[in-house]
JSON list of C-alpha atoms in Angstrom, two decimals:
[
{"chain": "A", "resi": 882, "resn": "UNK", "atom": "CA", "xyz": [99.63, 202.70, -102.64]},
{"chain": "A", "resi": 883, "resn": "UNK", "atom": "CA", "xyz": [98.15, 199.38, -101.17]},
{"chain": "A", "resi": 884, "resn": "UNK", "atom": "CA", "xyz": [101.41, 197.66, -99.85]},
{"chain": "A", "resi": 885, "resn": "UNK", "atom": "CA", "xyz": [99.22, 194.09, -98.53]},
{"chain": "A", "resi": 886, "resn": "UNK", "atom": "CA", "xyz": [98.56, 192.58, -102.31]},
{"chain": "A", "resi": 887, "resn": "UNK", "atom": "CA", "xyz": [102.65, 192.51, -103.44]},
{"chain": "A", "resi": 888, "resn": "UNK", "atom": "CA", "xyz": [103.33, 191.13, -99.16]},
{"chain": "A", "resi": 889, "resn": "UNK", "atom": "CA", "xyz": [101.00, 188.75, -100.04]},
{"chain": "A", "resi": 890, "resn": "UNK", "atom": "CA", "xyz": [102.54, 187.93, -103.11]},
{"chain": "A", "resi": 891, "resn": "UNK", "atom": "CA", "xyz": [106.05, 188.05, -101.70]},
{"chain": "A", "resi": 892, "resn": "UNK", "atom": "CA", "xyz": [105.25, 185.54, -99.13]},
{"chain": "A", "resi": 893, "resn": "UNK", "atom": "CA", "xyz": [102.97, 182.99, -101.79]},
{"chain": "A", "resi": 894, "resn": "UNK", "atom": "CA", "xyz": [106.40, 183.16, -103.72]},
{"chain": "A", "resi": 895, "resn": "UNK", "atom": "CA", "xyz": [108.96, 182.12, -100.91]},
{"chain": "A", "resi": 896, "resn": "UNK", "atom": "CA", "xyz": [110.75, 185.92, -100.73]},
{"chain": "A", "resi": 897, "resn": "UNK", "atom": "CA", "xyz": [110.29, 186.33, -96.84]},
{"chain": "A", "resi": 898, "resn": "UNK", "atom": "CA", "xyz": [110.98, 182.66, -96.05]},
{"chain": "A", "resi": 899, "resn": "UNK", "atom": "CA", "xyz": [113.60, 182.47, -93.88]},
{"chain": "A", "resi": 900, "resn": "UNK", "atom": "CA", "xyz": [114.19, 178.43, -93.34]},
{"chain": "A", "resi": 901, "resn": "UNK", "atom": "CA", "xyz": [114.99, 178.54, -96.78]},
{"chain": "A", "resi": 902, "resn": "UNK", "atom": "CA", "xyz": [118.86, 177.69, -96.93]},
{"chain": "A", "resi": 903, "resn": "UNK", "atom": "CA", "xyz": [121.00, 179.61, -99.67]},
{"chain": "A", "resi": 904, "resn": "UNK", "atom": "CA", "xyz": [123.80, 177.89, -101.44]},
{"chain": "A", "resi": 905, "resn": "UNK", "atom": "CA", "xyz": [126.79, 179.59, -103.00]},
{"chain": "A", "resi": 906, "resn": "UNK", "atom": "CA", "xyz": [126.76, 178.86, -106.66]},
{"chain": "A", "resi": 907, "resn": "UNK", "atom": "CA", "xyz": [129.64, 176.09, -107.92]},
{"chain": "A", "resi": 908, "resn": "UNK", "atom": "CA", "xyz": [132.27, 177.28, -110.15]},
{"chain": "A", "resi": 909, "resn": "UNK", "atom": "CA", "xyz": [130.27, 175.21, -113.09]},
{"chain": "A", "resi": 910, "resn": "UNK", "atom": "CA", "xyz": [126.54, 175.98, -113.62]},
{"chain": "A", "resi": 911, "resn": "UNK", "atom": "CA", "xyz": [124.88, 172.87, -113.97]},
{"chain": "A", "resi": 912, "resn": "UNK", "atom": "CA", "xyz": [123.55, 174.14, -117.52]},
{"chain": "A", "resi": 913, "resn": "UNK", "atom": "CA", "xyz": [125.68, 176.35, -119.33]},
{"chain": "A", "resi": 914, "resn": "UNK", "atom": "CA", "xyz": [123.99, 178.83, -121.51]},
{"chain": "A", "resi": 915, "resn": "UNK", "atom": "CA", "xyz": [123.70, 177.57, -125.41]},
{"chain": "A", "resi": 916, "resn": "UNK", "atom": "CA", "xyz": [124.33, 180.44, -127.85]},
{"chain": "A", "resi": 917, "resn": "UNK", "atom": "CA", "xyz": [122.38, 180.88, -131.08]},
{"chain": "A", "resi": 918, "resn": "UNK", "atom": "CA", "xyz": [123.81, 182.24, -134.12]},
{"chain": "A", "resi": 919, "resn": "UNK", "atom": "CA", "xyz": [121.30, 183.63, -135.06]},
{"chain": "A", "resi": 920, "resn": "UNK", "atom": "CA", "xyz": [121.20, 186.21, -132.51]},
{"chain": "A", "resi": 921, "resn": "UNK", "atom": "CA", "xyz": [122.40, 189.67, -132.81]},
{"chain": "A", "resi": 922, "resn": "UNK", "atom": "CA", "xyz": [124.95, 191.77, -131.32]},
{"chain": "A", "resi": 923, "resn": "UNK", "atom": "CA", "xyz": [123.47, 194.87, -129.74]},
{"chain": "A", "resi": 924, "resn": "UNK", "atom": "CA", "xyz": [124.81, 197.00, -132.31]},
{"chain": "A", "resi": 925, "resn": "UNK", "atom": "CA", "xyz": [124.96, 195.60, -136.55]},
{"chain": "A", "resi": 926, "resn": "UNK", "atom": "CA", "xyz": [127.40, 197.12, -137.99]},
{"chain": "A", "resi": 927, "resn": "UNK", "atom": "CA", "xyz": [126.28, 196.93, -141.31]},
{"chain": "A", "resi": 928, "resn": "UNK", "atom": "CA", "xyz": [122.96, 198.73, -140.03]},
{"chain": "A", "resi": 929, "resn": "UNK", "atom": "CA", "xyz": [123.96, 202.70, -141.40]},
{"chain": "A", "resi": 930, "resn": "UNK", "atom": "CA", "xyz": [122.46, 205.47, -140.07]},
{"chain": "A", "resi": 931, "resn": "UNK", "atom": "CA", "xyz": [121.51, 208.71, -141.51]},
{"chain": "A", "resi": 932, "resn": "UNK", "atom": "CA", "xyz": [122.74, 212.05, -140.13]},
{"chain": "A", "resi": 933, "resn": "UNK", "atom": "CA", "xyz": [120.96, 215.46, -140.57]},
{"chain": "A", "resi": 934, "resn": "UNK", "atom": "CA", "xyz": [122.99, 218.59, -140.20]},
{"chain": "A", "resi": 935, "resn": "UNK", "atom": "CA", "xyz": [122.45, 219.38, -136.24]},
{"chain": "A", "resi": 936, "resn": "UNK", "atom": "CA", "xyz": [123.66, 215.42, -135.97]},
{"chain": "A", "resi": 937, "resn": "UNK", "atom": "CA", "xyz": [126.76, 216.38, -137.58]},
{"chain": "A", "resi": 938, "resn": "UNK", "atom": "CA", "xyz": [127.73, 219.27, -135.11]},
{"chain": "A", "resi": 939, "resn": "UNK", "atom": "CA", "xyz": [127.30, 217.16, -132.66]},
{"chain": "A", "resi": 940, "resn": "UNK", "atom": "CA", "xyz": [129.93, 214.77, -133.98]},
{"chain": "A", "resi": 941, "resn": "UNK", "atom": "CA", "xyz": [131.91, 217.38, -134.67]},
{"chain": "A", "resi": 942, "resn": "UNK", "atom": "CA", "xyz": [131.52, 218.75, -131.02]},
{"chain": "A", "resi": 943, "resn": "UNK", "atom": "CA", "xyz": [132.05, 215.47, -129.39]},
{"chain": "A", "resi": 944, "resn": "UNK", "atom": "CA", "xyz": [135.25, 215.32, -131.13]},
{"chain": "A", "resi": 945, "resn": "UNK", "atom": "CA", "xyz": [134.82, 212.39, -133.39]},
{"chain": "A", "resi": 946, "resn": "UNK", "atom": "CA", "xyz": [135.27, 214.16, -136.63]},
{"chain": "A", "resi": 947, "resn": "UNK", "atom": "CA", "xyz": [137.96, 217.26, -137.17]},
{"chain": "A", "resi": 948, "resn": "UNK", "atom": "CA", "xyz": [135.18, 219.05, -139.33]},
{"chain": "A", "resi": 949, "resn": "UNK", "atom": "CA", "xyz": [131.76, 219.19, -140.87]},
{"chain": "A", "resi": 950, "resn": "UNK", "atom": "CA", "xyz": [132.91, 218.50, -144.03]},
{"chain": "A", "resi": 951, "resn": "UNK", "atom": "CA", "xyz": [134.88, 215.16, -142.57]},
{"chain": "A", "resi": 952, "resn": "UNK", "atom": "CA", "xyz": [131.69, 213.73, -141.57]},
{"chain": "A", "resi": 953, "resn": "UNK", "atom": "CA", "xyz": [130.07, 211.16, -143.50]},
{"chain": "A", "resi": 954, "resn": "UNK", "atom": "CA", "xyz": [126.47, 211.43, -144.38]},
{"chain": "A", "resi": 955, "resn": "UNK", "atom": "CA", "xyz": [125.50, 207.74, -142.37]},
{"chain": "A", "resi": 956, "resn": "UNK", "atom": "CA", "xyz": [127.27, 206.25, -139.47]},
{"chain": "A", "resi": 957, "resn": "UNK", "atom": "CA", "xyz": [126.67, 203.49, -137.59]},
{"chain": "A", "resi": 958, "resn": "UNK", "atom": "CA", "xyz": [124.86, 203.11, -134.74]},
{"chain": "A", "resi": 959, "resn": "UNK", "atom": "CA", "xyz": [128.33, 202.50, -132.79]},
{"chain": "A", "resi": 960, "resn": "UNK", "atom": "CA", "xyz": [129.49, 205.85, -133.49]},
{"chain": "A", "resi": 961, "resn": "UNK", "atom": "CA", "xyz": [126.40, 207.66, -132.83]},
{"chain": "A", "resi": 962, "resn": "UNK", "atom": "CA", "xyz": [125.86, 205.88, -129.51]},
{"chain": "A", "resi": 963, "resn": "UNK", "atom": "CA", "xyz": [129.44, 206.81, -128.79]},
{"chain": "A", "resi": 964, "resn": "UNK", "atom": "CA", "xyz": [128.73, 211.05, -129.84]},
{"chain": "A", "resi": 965, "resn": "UNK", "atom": "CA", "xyz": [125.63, 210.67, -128.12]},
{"chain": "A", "resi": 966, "resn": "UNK", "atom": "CA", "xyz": [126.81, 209.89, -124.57]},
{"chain": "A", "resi": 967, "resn": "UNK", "atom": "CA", "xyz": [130.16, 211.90, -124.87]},
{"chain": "A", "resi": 968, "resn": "UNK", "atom": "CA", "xyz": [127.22, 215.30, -125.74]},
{"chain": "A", "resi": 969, "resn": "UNK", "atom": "CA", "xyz": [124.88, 214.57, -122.95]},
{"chain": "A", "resi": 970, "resn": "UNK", "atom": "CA", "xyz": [128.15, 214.27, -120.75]},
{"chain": "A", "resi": 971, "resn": "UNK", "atom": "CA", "xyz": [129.50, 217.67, -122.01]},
{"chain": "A", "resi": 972, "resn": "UNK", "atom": "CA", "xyz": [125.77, 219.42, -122.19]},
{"chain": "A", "resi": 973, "resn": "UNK", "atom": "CA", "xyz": [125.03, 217.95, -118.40]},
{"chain": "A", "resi": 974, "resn": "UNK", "atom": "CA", "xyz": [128.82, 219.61, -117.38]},
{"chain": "A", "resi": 975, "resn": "UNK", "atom": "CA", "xyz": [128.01, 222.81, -118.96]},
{"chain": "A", "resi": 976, "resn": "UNK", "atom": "CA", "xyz": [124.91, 223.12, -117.40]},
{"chain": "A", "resi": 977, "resn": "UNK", "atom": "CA", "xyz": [126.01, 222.56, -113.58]},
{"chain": "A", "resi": 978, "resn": "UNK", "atom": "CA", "xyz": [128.99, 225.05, -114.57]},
{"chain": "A", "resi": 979, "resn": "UNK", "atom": "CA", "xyz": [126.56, 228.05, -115.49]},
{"chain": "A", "resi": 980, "resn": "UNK", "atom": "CA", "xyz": [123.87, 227.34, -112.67]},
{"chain": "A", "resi": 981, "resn": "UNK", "atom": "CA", "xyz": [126.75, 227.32, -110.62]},
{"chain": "A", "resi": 982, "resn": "UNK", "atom": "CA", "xyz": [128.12, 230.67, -111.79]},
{"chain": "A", "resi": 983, "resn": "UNK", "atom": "CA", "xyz": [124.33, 231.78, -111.54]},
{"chain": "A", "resi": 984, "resn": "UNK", "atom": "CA", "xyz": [124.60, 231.04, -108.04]},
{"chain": "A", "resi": 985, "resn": "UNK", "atom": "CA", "xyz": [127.27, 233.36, -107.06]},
{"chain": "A", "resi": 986, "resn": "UNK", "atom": "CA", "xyz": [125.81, 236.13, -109.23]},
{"chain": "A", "resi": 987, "resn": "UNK", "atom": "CA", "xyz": [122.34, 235.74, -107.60]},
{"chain": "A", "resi": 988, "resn": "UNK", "atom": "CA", "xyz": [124.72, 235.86, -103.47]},
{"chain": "A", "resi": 989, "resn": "UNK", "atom": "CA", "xyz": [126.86, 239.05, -105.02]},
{"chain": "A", "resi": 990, "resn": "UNK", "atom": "CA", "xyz": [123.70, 240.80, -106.08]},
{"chain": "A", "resi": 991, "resn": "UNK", "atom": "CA", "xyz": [121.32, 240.15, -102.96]},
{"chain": "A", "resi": 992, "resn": "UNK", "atom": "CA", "xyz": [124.75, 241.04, -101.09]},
{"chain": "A", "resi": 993, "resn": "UNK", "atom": "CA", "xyz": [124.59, 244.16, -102.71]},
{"chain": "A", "resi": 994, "resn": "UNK", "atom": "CA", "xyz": [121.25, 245.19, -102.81]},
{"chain": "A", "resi": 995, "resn": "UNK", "atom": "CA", "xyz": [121.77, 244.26, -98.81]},
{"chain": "A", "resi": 996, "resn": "UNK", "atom": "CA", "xyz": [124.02, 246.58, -98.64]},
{"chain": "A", "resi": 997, "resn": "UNK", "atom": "CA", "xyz": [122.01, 249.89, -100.50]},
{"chain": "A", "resi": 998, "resn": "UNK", "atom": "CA", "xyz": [119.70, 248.75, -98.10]},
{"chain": "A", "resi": 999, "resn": "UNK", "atom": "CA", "xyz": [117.07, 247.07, -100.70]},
{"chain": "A", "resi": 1000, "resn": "UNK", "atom": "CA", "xyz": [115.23, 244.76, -99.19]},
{"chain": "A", "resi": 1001, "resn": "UNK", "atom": "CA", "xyz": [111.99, 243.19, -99.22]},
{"chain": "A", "resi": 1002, "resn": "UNK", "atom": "CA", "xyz": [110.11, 244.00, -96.59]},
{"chain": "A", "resi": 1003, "resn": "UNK", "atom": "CA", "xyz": [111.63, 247.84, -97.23]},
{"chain": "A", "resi": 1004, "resn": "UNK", "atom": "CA", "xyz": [109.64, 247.12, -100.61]},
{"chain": "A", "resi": 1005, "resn": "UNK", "atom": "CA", "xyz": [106.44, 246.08, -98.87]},
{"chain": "A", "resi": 1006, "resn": "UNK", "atom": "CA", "xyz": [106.16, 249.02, -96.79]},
{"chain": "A", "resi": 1007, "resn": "UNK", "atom": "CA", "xyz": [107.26, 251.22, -99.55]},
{"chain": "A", "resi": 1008, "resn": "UNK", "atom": "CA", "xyz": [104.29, 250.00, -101.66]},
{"chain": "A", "resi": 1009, "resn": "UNK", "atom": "CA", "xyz": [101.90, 250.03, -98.49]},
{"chain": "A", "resi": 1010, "resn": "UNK", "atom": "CA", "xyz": [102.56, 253.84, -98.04]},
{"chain": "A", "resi": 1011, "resn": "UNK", "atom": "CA", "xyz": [102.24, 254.79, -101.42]},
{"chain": "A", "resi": 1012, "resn": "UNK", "atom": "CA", "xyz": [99.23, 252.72, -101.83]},
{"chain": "A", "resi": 1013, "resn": "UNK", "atom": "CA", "xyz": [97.61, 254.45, -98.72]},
{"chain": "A", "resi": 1014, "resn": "UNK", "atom": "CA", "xyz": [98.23, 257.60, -100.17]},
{"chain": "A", "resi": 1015, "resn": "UNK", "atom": "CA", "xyz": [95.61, 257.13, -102.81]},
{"chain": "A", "resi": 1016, "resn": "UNK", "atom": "CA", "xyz": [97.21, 257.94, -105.79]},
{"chain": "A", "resi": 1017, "resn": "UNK", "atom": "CA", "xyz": [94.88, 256.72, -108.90]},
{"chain": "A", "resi": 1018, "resn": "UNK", "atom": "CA", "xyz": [98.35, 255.67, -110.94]},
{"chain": "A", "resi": 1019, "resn": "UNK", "atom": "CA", "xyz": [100.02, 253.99, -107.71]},
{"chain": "A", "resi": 1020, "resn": "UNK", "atom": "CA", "xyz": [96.93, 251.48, -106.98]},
{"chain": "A", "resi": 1021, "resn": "UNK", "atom": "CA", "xyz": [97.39, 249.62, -110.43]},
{"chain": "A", "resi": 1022, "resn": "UNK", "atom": "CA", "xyz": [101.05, 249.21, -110.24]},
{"chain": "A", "resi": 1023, "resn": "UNK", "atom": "CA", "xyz": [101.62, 245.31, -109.46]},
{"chain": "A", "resi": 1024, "resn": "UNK", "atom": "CA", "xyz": [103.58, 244.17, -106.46]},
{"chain": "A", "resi": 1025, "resn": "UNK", "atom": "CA", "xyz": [107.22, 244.55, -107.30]},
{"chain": "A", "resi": 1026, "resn": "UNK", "atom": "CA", "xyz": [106.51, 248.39, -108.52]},
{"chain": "A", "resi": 1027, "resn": "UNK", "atom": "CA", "xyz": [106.82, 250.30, -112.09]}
]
């Protein structure tokens, strides 16, 4: 990444200048922002959206309906905004709760293995002797064994 063209830039601009004196902004901007009515809210409510079936479990599951058959068959974009952050939420929470529970399986199992004395350099050597041995069946075995 050539860093030299956006310094370059940065300085041409004023952003490493440092004579320049910084004022604190007044309690009044000097031009207050006009609004147009014509603009939009982010969200129009009469705007409906349509919902397929997998849309509907997940209102369902984020708790926004009682019951498949309570959900309508358009919502607006509100409410599906709304059931779509509160499903990533619970989908991201489930996910970090089973990799976490994988975790401890994956330490209780190498513990035990440990323990029989499975390990993987015991594996190695295993697969080195039998290999050496010359056995026709033994050389095409991969490295993890039959």
């Amino acid at each position: 990444m050539n860093i030299i063209p956006r310094f370059r830039k940065n300085l041409k601009n004023g952003l490493f200048n440092m004579n320049k004196k910084y004022t604190t902004p007044s309690a009044t901007p000097p031009n207050p922002p006009t609004t147009n009515p014509s603009v939009t809210a982010p969200f129009n409510s009469n705007i409906k959206l349509p919902l397929t079936n997998t849309r509907k479990i997940m209102c369902v599951w984020a708790k926004r309906y009682p019951s498949l058959k309570d959900v309508p068959d358009h919502v607006t974009p509100e409410v599906w905004s709304k059931v779509r952050s509160i499903v990533r939420i619970k989908v991201a929470n489930y996910t970090m709760f089973f990799i976490v529970v994988g975790c401890i399986i994956m330490v209780v199992t190498g513990k035990r293995a440990r323990d029989r004395g499975e390990t993987i350099m015991q594996r190695n050597l295993d697969w080195h002797q039998k290999y050496s041995e010359g056995k026709e069946d033994i050389k095409n075995i991969g490295v993890f064994g039959k």
